[in-house]
Coordinates of C-alpha atoms in Angstrom, one line a residue:
A1 CA -16.1 -70.1 -105.6
P2 CA -19.3 -70.1 -103.5
L3 CA -21.0 -67.7 -106.0
S4 CA -20.2 -69.9 -109.0
E5 CA -21.2 -73.0 -107.2
G6 CA -24.5 -71.4 -106.3
V7 CA -25.2 -70.1 -109.8
A8 CA -24.4 -73.5 -111.3
A9 CA -26.8 -75.2 -108.7
F10 CA -29.6 -72.8 -109.5
L11 CA -29.2 -73.4 -113.2
R12 CA -29.3 -77.2 -112.6
G13 CA -32.5 -76.8 -110.6
G14 CA -34.2 -79.5 -108.5
E15 CA -32.6 -80.1 -105.2
A16 CA -29.2 -78.7 -106.3
P17 CA -29.6 -75.2 -104.9
A18 CA -30.7 -76.4 -101.4
A19 CA -27.9 -79.0 -101.3
T20 CA -25.3 -76.5 -102.4
A21 CA -26.5 -73.9 -99.8
R22 CA -26.2 -76.6 -97.1
A23 CA -22.7 -77.6 -98.3
L24 CA -21.6 -74.0 -98.2
G25 CA -23.1 -73.5 -94.8
V26 CA -25.4 -70.6 -95.8
P27 CA -29.2 -70.4 -95.8
L28 CA -30.8 -70.7 -99.2
P29 CA -32.3 -67.2 -99.1
L30 CA -28.9 -65.7 -98.3
L31 CA -27.2 -67.5 -101.2
A32 CA -30.0 -66.3 -103.6
D33 CA -29.6 -62.8 -102.3
R34 CA -25.8 -62.8 -102.9
I35 CA -26.3 -64.2 -106.4
N36 CA -29.0 -61.6 -107.2
E37 CA -26.8 -58.7 -105.9
A38 CA -23.8 -59.8 -108.0
F39 CA -26.0 -60.4 -111.1
L40 CA -27.7 -57.0 -110.6
E41 CA -24.3 -55.4 -110.5
A42 CA -23.1 -57.2 -113.6
Y43 CA -26.3 -57.2 -115.7
G44 CA -28.7 -54.6 -114.2
D45 CA -31.3 -57.0 -113.0
V46 CA -31.7 -60.0 -110.6
L47 CA -31.3 -63.6 -111.8
L48 CA -33.4 -65.5 -109.3
E49 CA -37.0 -65.1 -108.5
P50 CA -38.9 -66.7 -105.6
C51 CA -40.9 -69.8 -106.4
E52 CA -42.7 -72.5 -104.4
G53 CA -40.1 -74.1 -102.3
G54 CA -37.2 -71.8 -103.1
Y55 CA -35.9 -69.8 -106.0
Q56 CA -35.5 -70.3 -109.7
P57 CA -33.6 -68.5 -112.5
I58 CA -35.6 -66.1 -114.6
E59 CA -35.7 -67.9 -117.9
D60 CA -35.1 -64.7 -119.9
Y61 CA -31.6 -64.5 -118.3
R62 CA -30.6 -68.1 -118.6
K63 CA -28.1 -67.4 -121.5
E64 CA -26.6 -64.5 -119.6
A65 CA -26.3 -66.6 -116.4
E66 CA -24.6 -69.4 -118.3
E67 CA -22.1 -66.9 -119.8
W68 CA -21.6 -65.2 -116.3
L69 CA -21.0 -68.6 -114.8
I70 CA -18.0 -69.2 -117.2
T71 CA -16.5 -65.9 -116.1
L72 CA -17.1 -66.6 -112.4
Q73 CA -15.3 -70.0 -112.7
K74 CA -12.1 -68.4 -114.1

């Protein structure tokens, strides 16, 4: 569940990732690392890239991330 909540938050953007990390009790960089590790295993590349103030999804992988999120929520 934390992984799917994190992915959903990063796809929403804004303050959602930081708020979700706080709610899950993990630092934002650790949440991003966990998501990237799992996405790398599933799709062969990372989903999140560093940006000013945090991380953002790589736009080229948005469709894959949305599909992956559906499977994570099952």
